[in-house]
């Protein structure tokens, strides 16, 4: 135990990188990929000797011949459903066998069913509390003796014969009451109360085909494989001495399968060759169908325990040759930086493929002025890379139930070699890992479902700089879940870092999340024939980050879930999440310096069936885009600054703040074109542009005076409470700078002028400032409502006032005693593309339940459904649609006045 906890303390700091990047998955990861097209299901069942079947409280069928199965249709409803069966035994063996089918999914009798041996009134009703009932006892899979095959039962069913009590022969319990609850939603079908297991799967069932036990003299010669962090090679070879070969005798023939149940590994001999030293044995990993008649994992949730944690062996972390060093990059670059503080609901990053790595490396050669990137003869050694370098490192990690909590500061890497190549990474903060769970089921002929759920809360940072050229995958932490004596489910977490050039980075994160990712479908002879990925993320996140330099860099975390049976990787799902940054710098005598920096969040999901890979999804979302001295490209469209109110801290005599938004882009020096701060007024100087109404903006163009560019400045927006950074610029020498960023909603923009030109740093000038973005389409829309309360008006819905104050001056409300739902329709006048709707309601009178819909030309189509809302402000993003009308269907008001609904402002983008 001491060694495990010591390993946790050593590895935990690295694990924080996962908490940095996985939470960014929310927003564009698909929340579901599977939905039922109808509610028609069926159940096939029989009982030894007779049964009465109930569905959602109603009796729907009976049977009294155990030798055949009976099939009944089911009108399955969204949400909770309950199957209840009363079964009687008339002597000898007793059992219940059932297979419920809905779409492409099944629920079968197994130990997840609840059972009681006594009658209680209302036991068959959906709302009956069966928490005190026992789990059913398993007496064998379909086809088992004494029942053998049953006419009418699906041949590929994985159903089990179940009964109450510990015996089903000469039955002590002659009458049993059985129940199973299941939920139906957009993710499909799921048992409501799967068995909760700890550290391993319960009641895994399998049947082996003929094999030979693997002798120790073979198992000792096989490569050591870590089930979480490594995959065994598909084929290999080893040498046996003449004496060892003689011990195996006639069993050492082509096609023979040896199975080691202790290590869950199997090999099949493909060829043997005698030589002077003995015998060379060539082998491959046999197909699972060559080893098993069947292998079943009933649906259940598995919580992880400390004993399941797998720490990587130091030899697995890095190999010295994995670091391909580069010569020192020229220090003449004119660096620019970007520091963003922003709330994000976006997805994260993927690791480039080998092909893309080659492309990035080739591009980098050009982008860095053909810098000589060569292998460093004095490569960094493994121990140097992973050693602890900080003298004031600390870690306080503790286990609470199934949760781990750590407070720490640690220098993860601190190394520099003779050529100036270096890697430095420091991390610290507090991290809580919340009860990870694995849910799995797998059938020879039937369904599979494998998912990983985990949560985390963190307030942490990571910072450092690096100069090298390579992508490195570092195993951080993993879990092994026992799936029977011959199988395992592994969950691995990896840090992935790659840099081509030099990079300085710093992240500060305050966040928490719960993420679920998995894949399910149908199987035929262990092979998934239908693949349905699904995922969901609930999280909060605030990120501060800063990256600067000449770079193509990516960093992230990768989570992998895999099912391995007898050493064969059957199914694997992986998600990579992280960031990618690219920077370009060029300079020569005749060409002015140019710097561009782009930071993207990316996410990629992949799956593999028998090591054949397929892509689940791949998404990218821009976080930062900065250009220094771009090709002049004036903004087009509506300049939102033209009619704005301008306020400044001070103005030099003869100059005017009105020049900032007079529409003249001339960068000539002088009072006819420019605003300038007053003589001797201290910096920073603040220039506020008040647009008076909320707008979605994503670009700001700044024009300054010839000979007087603003060297250092920030661009900020007002979020209703505080000023938030959009862009920070240092060392500027350009007269026109265009700044693009992810769209934000705001009424005000501020320029924080921190430093003027080098010859007069105390003077700052602005000749023109232009603001562009997506207009609020609701501002010009016509509005109709089913009813309106006296003193309240529909015009308040799109008057540009985001106030959530209570009362008719800020809000629309429905008429007294008018029935719900109430419909509010905004007519845009013509078809426009819409991808976002923001809703502001009234303090103390939030809109609890509502739908957002759009008009497709012939009918209303749902965009978003919201229930149990408690927020006065909600933003709703969705895939773009073309429409001329948006409608909000107000279904329920606040709990204390459920019949009254109010809207203070609705914005459409």
mmCIF file of N, CA, C and O in Angstrom, residues 428-482:
data_model
loop_
_atom_site.group_PDB
_atom_site.id
_atom_site.type_symbol
_atom_site.label_atom_id
_atom_site.label_comp_id
_atom_site.label_asym_id
_atom_site.label_seq_id
_atom_site.Cartn_x
_atom_site.Cartn_y
_atom_site.Cartn_z
ATOM 1 N N UNK A 428 0.939 22.887 -10.334
ATOM 2 C CA UNK A 428 0.547 22.980 -8.943
ATOM 3 C C UNK A 428 -0.933 23.254 -8.812
ATOM 4 O O UNK A 428 -1.619 23.520 -9.790
ATOM 5 N N UNK A 429 -1.423 23.196 -7.582
ATOM 6 C CA UNK A 429 -2.835 23.466 -7.334
ATOM 7 C C UNK A 429 -3.490 22.380 -6.520
ATOM 8 O O UNK A 429 -2.846 21.678 -5.731
ATOM 9 N N UNK A 430 -4.796 22.221 -6.717
ATOM 10 C CA UNK A 430 -5.578 21.230 -5.985
ATOM 11 C C UNK A 430 -6.472 20.512 -6.977
ATOM 12 O O UNK A 430 -7.121 21.134 -7.818
ATOM 13 N N UNK A 431 -6.525 19.192 -6.839
ATOM 14 C CA UNK A 431 -7.279 18.373 -7.777
ATOM 15 C C UNK A 431 -8.008 17.262 -7.027
ATOM 16 O O UNK A 431 -7.458 16.637 -6.135
ATOM 17 N N UNK A 432 -9.281 17.058 -7.394
ATOM 18 C CA UNK A 432 -10.071 15.954 -6.846
ATOM 19 C C UNK A 432 -10.585 15.101 -7.996
ATOM 20 O O UNK A 432 -11.243 15.614 -8.904
ATOM 21 N N UNK A 433 -10.275 13.825 -7.950
ATOM 22 C CA UNK A 433 -10.781 12.873 -8.933
ATOM 23 C C UNK A 433 -12.001 12.184 -8.347
ATOM 24 O O UNK A 433 -11.945 11.620 -7.262
ATOM 25 N N UNK A 434 -13.125 12.256 -9.062
ATOM 26 C CA UNK A 434 -14.407 11.793 -8.526
ATOM 27 C C UNK A 434 -14.753 10.422 -9.083
ATOM 28 O O UNK A 434 -14.956 10.268 -10.282
ATOM 29 N N UNK A 435 -14.799 9.448 -8.272
ATOM 30 C CA UNK A 435 -15.322 8.105 -8.488
ATOM 31 C C UNK A 435 -15.448 7.688 -9.945
ATOM 32 O O UNK A 435 -16.537 7.716 -10.503
ATOM 33 N N UNK A 436 -14.372 7.304 -10.585
ATOM 34 C CA UNK A 436 -14.509 6.795 -11.952
ATOM 35 C C UNK A 436 -15.305 5.491 -11.974
ATOM 36 O O UNK A 436 -15.264 4.704 -11.035
ATOM 37 N N UNK A 437 -16.039 5.279 -13.053
ATOM 38 C CA UNK A 437 -16.816 4.049 -13.219
ATOM 39 C C UNK A 437 -16.683 3.543 -14.650
ATOM 40 O O UNK A 437 -16.548 4.314 -15.588
ATOM 41 N N UNK A 438 -16.713 2.243 -14.775
ATOM 42 C CA UNK A 438 -16.783 1.596 -16.073
ATOM 43 C C UNK A 438 -18.069 0.790 -16.113
ATOM 44 O O UNK A 438 -18.402 0.080 -15.161
ATOM 45 N N UNK A 439 -18.833 0.913 -17.197
ATOM 46 C CA UNK A 439 -20.018 0.090 -17.394
ATOM 47 C C UNK A 439 -19.801 -0.732 -18.648
ATOM 48 O O UNK A 439 -19.406 -0.187 -19.681
ATOM 49 N N UNK A 440 -20.040 -2.029 -18.543
ATOM 50 C CA UNK A 440 -19.785 -2.860 -19.704
ATOM 51 C C UNK A 440 -20.697 -4.055 -19.802
ATOM 52 O O UNK A 440 -21.134 -4.600 -18.795
ATOM 53 N N UNK A 441 -20.988 -4.436 -21.029
ATOM 54 C CA UNK A 441 -21.604 -5.725 -21.311
ATOM 55 C C UNK A 441 -21.134 -6.137 -22.695
ATOM 56 O O UNK A 441 -20.839 -5.290 -23.543
ATOM 57 N N UNK A 442 -21.015 -7.438 -22.907
ATOM 58 C CA UNK A 442 -20.476 -7.916 -24.166
ATOM 59 C C UNK A 442 -21.011 -9.309 -24.420
ATOM 60 O O UNK A 442 -20.948 -10.165 -23.541
ATOM 61 N N UNK A 443 -21.542 -9.552 -25.589
ATOM 62 C CA UNK A 443 -22.140 -10.849 -25.894
ATOM 63 C C UNK A 443 -21.569 -11.456 -27.151
ATOM 64 O O UNK A 443 -21.231 -10.761 -28.115
ATOM 65 N N UNK A 444 -21.460 -12.770 -27.157
ATOM 66 C CA UNK A 444 -21.000 -13.497 -28.329
ATOM 67 C C UNK A 444 -21.967 -13.273 -29.500
ATOM 68 O O UNK A 444 -21.574 -12.985 -30.614
ATOM 69 N N UNK A 445 -23.279 -13.442 -29.224
ATOM 70 C CA UNK A 445 -24.324 -13.085 -30.176
ATOM 71 C C UNK A 445 -25.255 -12.118 -29.445
ATOM 72 O O UNK A 445 -26.069 -12.543 -28.650
ATOM 73 N N UNK A 446 -25.107 -10.853 -29.678
ATOM 74 C CA UNK A 446 -26.002 -9.944 -28.956
ATOM 75 C C UNK A 446 -25.494 -8.521 -28.959
ATOM 76 O O UNK A 446 -25.048 -7.983 -29.967
ATOM 77 N N UNK A 447 -25.514 -7.879 -27.772
ATOM 78 C CA UNK A 447 -25.185 -6.465 -27.646
ATOM 79 C C UNK A 447 -23.868 -6.281 -26.929
ATOM 80 O O UNK A 447 -23.407 -7.154 -26.189
ATOM 81 N N UNK A 448 -23.267 -5.129 -27.135
ATOM 82 C CA UNK A 448 -22.159 -4.710 -26.294
ATOM 83 C C UNK A 448 -22.360 -3.252 -25.926
ATOM 84 O O UNK A 448 -23.007 -2.497 -26.648
ATOM 85 N N UNK A 449 -21.838 -2.853 -24.797
ATOM 86 C CA UNK A 449 -21.916 -1.474 -24.322
ATOM 87 C C UNK A 449 -20.742 -1.261 -23.381
ATOM 88 O O UNK A 449 -20.648 -1.921 -22.352
ATOM 89 N N UNK A 450 -19.834 -0.381 -23.747
ATOM 90 C CA UNK A 450 -18.651 -0.125 -22.945
ATOM 91 C C UNK A 450 -18.485 1.381 -22.802
ATOM 92 O O UNK A 450 -18.375 2.095 -23.794
ATOM 93 N N UNK A 451 -18.526 1.874 -21.573
ATOM 94 C CA UNK A 451 -18.375 3.310 -21.386
ATOM 95 C C UNK A 451 -17.562 3.589 -20.133
ATOM 96 O O UNK A 451 -17.452 2.753 -19.236
ATOM 97 N N UNK A 452 -16.994 4.796 -20.096
ATOM 98 C CA UNK A 452 -16.162 5.256 -18.992
ATOM 99 C C UNK A 452 -16.741 6.565 -18.490
ATOM 100 O O UNK A 452 -17.017 7.462 -19.269
ATOM 101 N N UNK A 453 -16.963 6.653 -17.200
ATOM 102 C CA UNK A 453 -17.504 7.865 -16.583
ATOM 103 C C UNK A 453 -16.572 8.302 -15.466
ATOM 104 O O UNK A 453 -16.162 7.476 -14.646
ATOM 105 N N UNK A 454 -16.240 9.586 -15.447
ATOM 106 C CA UNK A 454 -15.388 10.107 -14.388
ATOM 107 C C UNK A 454 -15.712 11.572 -14.165
ATOM 108 O O UNK A 454 -16.317 12.234 -15.018
ATOM 109 N N UNK A 455 -15.309 12.080 -13.019
ATOM 110 C CA UNK A 455 -15.518 13.484 -12.718
ATOM 111 C C UNK A 455 -14.304 14.050 -12.009
ATOM 112 O O UNK A 455 -13.457 13.318 -11.503
ATOM 113 N N UNK A 456 -14.253 15.377 -11.976
ATOM 114 C CA UNK A 456 -13.063 16.006 -11.406
ATOM 115 C C UNK A 456 -13.363 17.461 -11.080
ATOM 116 O O UNK A 456 -14.172 18.106 -11.749
ATOM 117 N N UNK A 457 -12.734 17.963 -10.029
ATOM 118 C CA UNK A 457 -12.790 19.374 -9.673
ATOM 119 C C UNK A 457 -11.354 19.850 -9.478
ATOM 120 O O UNK A 457 -10.547 19.158 -8.864
ATOM 121 N N UNK A 458 -11.049 21.034 -9.979
ATOM 122 C CA UNK A 458 -9.657 21.463 -9.918
ATOM 123 C C UNK A 458 -9.526 22.968 -9.904
ATOM 124 O O UNK A 458 -10.334 23.682 -10.485
ATOM 125 N N UNK A 459 -8.502 23.432 -9.229
ATOM 126 C CA UNK A 459 -8.013 24.801 -9.359
ATOM 127 C C UNK A 459 -6.502 24.667 -9.462
ATOM 128 O O UNK A 459 -5.820 24.512 -8.448
ATOM 129 N N UNK A 460 -5.989 24.692 -10.656
ATOM 130 C CA UNK A 460 -4.622 24.273 -10.888
ATOM 131 C C UNK A 460 -3.959 25.158 -11.942
ATOM 132 O O UNK A 460 -4.609 25.918 -12.637
ATOM 133 N N UNK A 461 -2.649 25.014 -12.052
ATOM 134 C CA UNK A 461 -1.907 25.727 -13.090
ATOM 135 C C UNK A 461 -0.824 24.800 -13.634
ATOM 136 O O UNK A 461 -0.398 23.842 -12.993
ATOM 137 N N UNK A 462 -0.395 25.107 -14.843
ATOM 138 C CA UNK A 462 0.769 24.457 -15.435
ATOM 139 C C UNK A 462 1.477 25.511 -16.272
ATOM 140 O O UNK A 462 0.823 26.297 -16.979
ATOM 141 N N UNK A 463 2.782 25.580 -16.174
ATOM 142 C CA UNK A 463 3.519 26.570 -16.940
ATOM 143 C C UNK A 463 4.890 26.007 -17.287
ATOM 144 O O UNK A 463 5.373 25.068 -16.656
ATOM 145 N N UNK A 464 5.485 26.574 -18.301
ATOM 146 C CA UNK A 464 6.810 26.122 -18.681
ATOM 147 C C UNK A 464 7.187 26.587 -20.059
ATOM 148 O O UNK A 464 6.486 27.359 -20.700
ATOM 149 N N UNK A 465 8.338 26.115 -20.531
ATOM 150 C CA UNK A 465 8.766 26.394 -21.880
ATOM 151 C C UNK A 465 9.554 25.197 -22.395
ATOM 152 O O UNK A 465 10.054 24.381 -21.634
ATOM 153 N N UNK A 466 9.607 25.076 -23.718
ATOM 154 C CA UNK A 466 10.253 23.922 -24.325
ATOM 155 C C UNK A 466 10.830 24.320 -25.669
ATOM 156 O O UNK A 466 10.342 25.234 -26.327
ATOM 157 N N UNK A 467 11.868 23.591 -26.074
ATOM 158 C CA UNK A 467 12.465 23.785 -27.379
ATOM 159 C C UNK A 467 12.956 22.422 -27.855
ATOM 160 O O UNK A 467 14.044 21.968 -27.500
ATOM 161 N N UNK A 468 12.102 21.729 -28.575
ATOM 162 C CA UNK A 468 12.482 20.448 -29.154
ATOM 163 C C UNK A 468 11.480 20.097 -30.225
ATOM 164 O O UNK A 468 10.519 20.826 -30.460
ATOM 165 N N UNK A 469 11.723 19.004 -30.901
ATOM 166 C CA UNK A 469 10.904 18.670 -32.053
ATOM 167 C C UNK A 469 10.540 17.188 -31.984
ATOM 168 O O UNK A 469 11.317 16.331 -32.342
ATOM 169 N N UNK A 470 9.334 16.903 -31.485
ATOM 170 C CA UNK A 470 8.866 15.522 -31.424
ATOM 171 C C UNK A 470 7.545 15.495 -30.701
ATOM 172 O O UNK A 470 7.256 16.353 -29.873
ATOM 173 N N UNK A 471 6.757 14.504 -31.008
ATOM 174 C CA UNK A 471 5.561 14.232 -30.223
ATOM 175 C C UNK A 471 5.855 13.062 -29.290
ATOM 176 O O UNK A 471 6.427 12.061 -29.701
ATOM 177 N N UNK A 472 5.484 13.210 -28.040
ATOM 178 C CA UNK A 472 5.748 12.198 -27.030
ATOM 179 C C UNK A 472 4.446 11.826 -26.348
ATOM 180 O O UNK A 472 3.684 12.706 -25.936
ATOM 181 N N UNK A 473 4.169 10.556 -26.233
ATOM 182 C CA UNK A 473 2.997 10.063 -25.512
ATOM 183 C C UNK A 473 3.482 9.442 -24.211
ATOM 184 O O UNK A 473 4.218 8.466 -24.215
ATOM 185 N N UNK A 474 3.078 10.030 -23.094
ATOM 186 C CA UNK A 474 3.552 9.612 -21.778
ATOM 187 C C UNK A 474 2.399 9.000 -20.988
ATOM 188 O O UNK A 474 1.431 9.692 -20.682
ATOM 189 N N UNK A 475 2.453 7.721 -20.653
ATOM 190 C CA UNK A 475 1.397 7.147 -19.811
ATOM 191 C C UNK A 475 1.447 7.751 -18.414
ATOM 192 O O UNK A 475 2.512 7.863 -17.812
ATOM 193 N N UNK A 476 0.285 8.173 -17.934
ATOM 194 C CA UNK A 476 0.219 8.858 -16.643
ATOM 195 C C UNK A 476 -0.383 7.956 -15.566
ATOM 196 O O UNK A 476 0.176 7.740 -14.509
ATOM 197 N N UNK A 477 -1.561 7.434 -15.856
ATOM 198 C CA UNK A 477 -2.319 6.728 -14.837
ATOM 199 C C UNK A 477 -3.305 5.813 -15.535
ATOM 200 O O UNK A 477 -3.826 6.152 -16.590
ATOM 201 N N UNK A 478 -3.549 4.647 -14.973
ATOM 202 C CA UNK A 478 -4.483 3.739 -15.618
ATOM 203 C C UNK A 478 -5.228 2.889 -14.620
ATOM 204 O O UNK A 478 -4.887 2.830 -13.436
ATOM 205 N N UNK A 479 -6.263 2.217 -15.106
ATOM 206 C CA UNK A 479 -7.084 1.343 -14.278
ATOM 207 C C UNK A 479 -7.293 0.017 -15.006
ATOM 208 O O UNK A 479 -7.510 -0.014 -16.217
ATOM 209 N N UNK A 480 -7.206 -1.053 -14.284
ATOM 210 C CA UNK A 480 -7.532 -2.371 -14.809
ATOM 211 C C UNK A 480 -8.774 -2.884 -14.096
ATOM 212 O O UNK A 480 -8.815 -2.925 -12.868
ATOM 213 N N UNK A 481 -9.793 -3.263 -14.871
ATOM 214 C CA UNK A 481 -11.029 -3.806 -14.309
ATOM 215 C C UNK A 481 -11.114 -5.269 -14.690
ATOM 216 O O UNK A 481 -11.145 -5.613 -15.872
ATOM 217 N N UNK A 482 -11.155 -6.146 -13.706
ATOM 218 C CA UNK A 482 -11.239 -7.570 -13.965
ATOM 219 C C UNK A 482 -12.557 -7.899 -14.660
ATOM 220 O O UNK A 482 -13.626 -7.574 -14.179
#
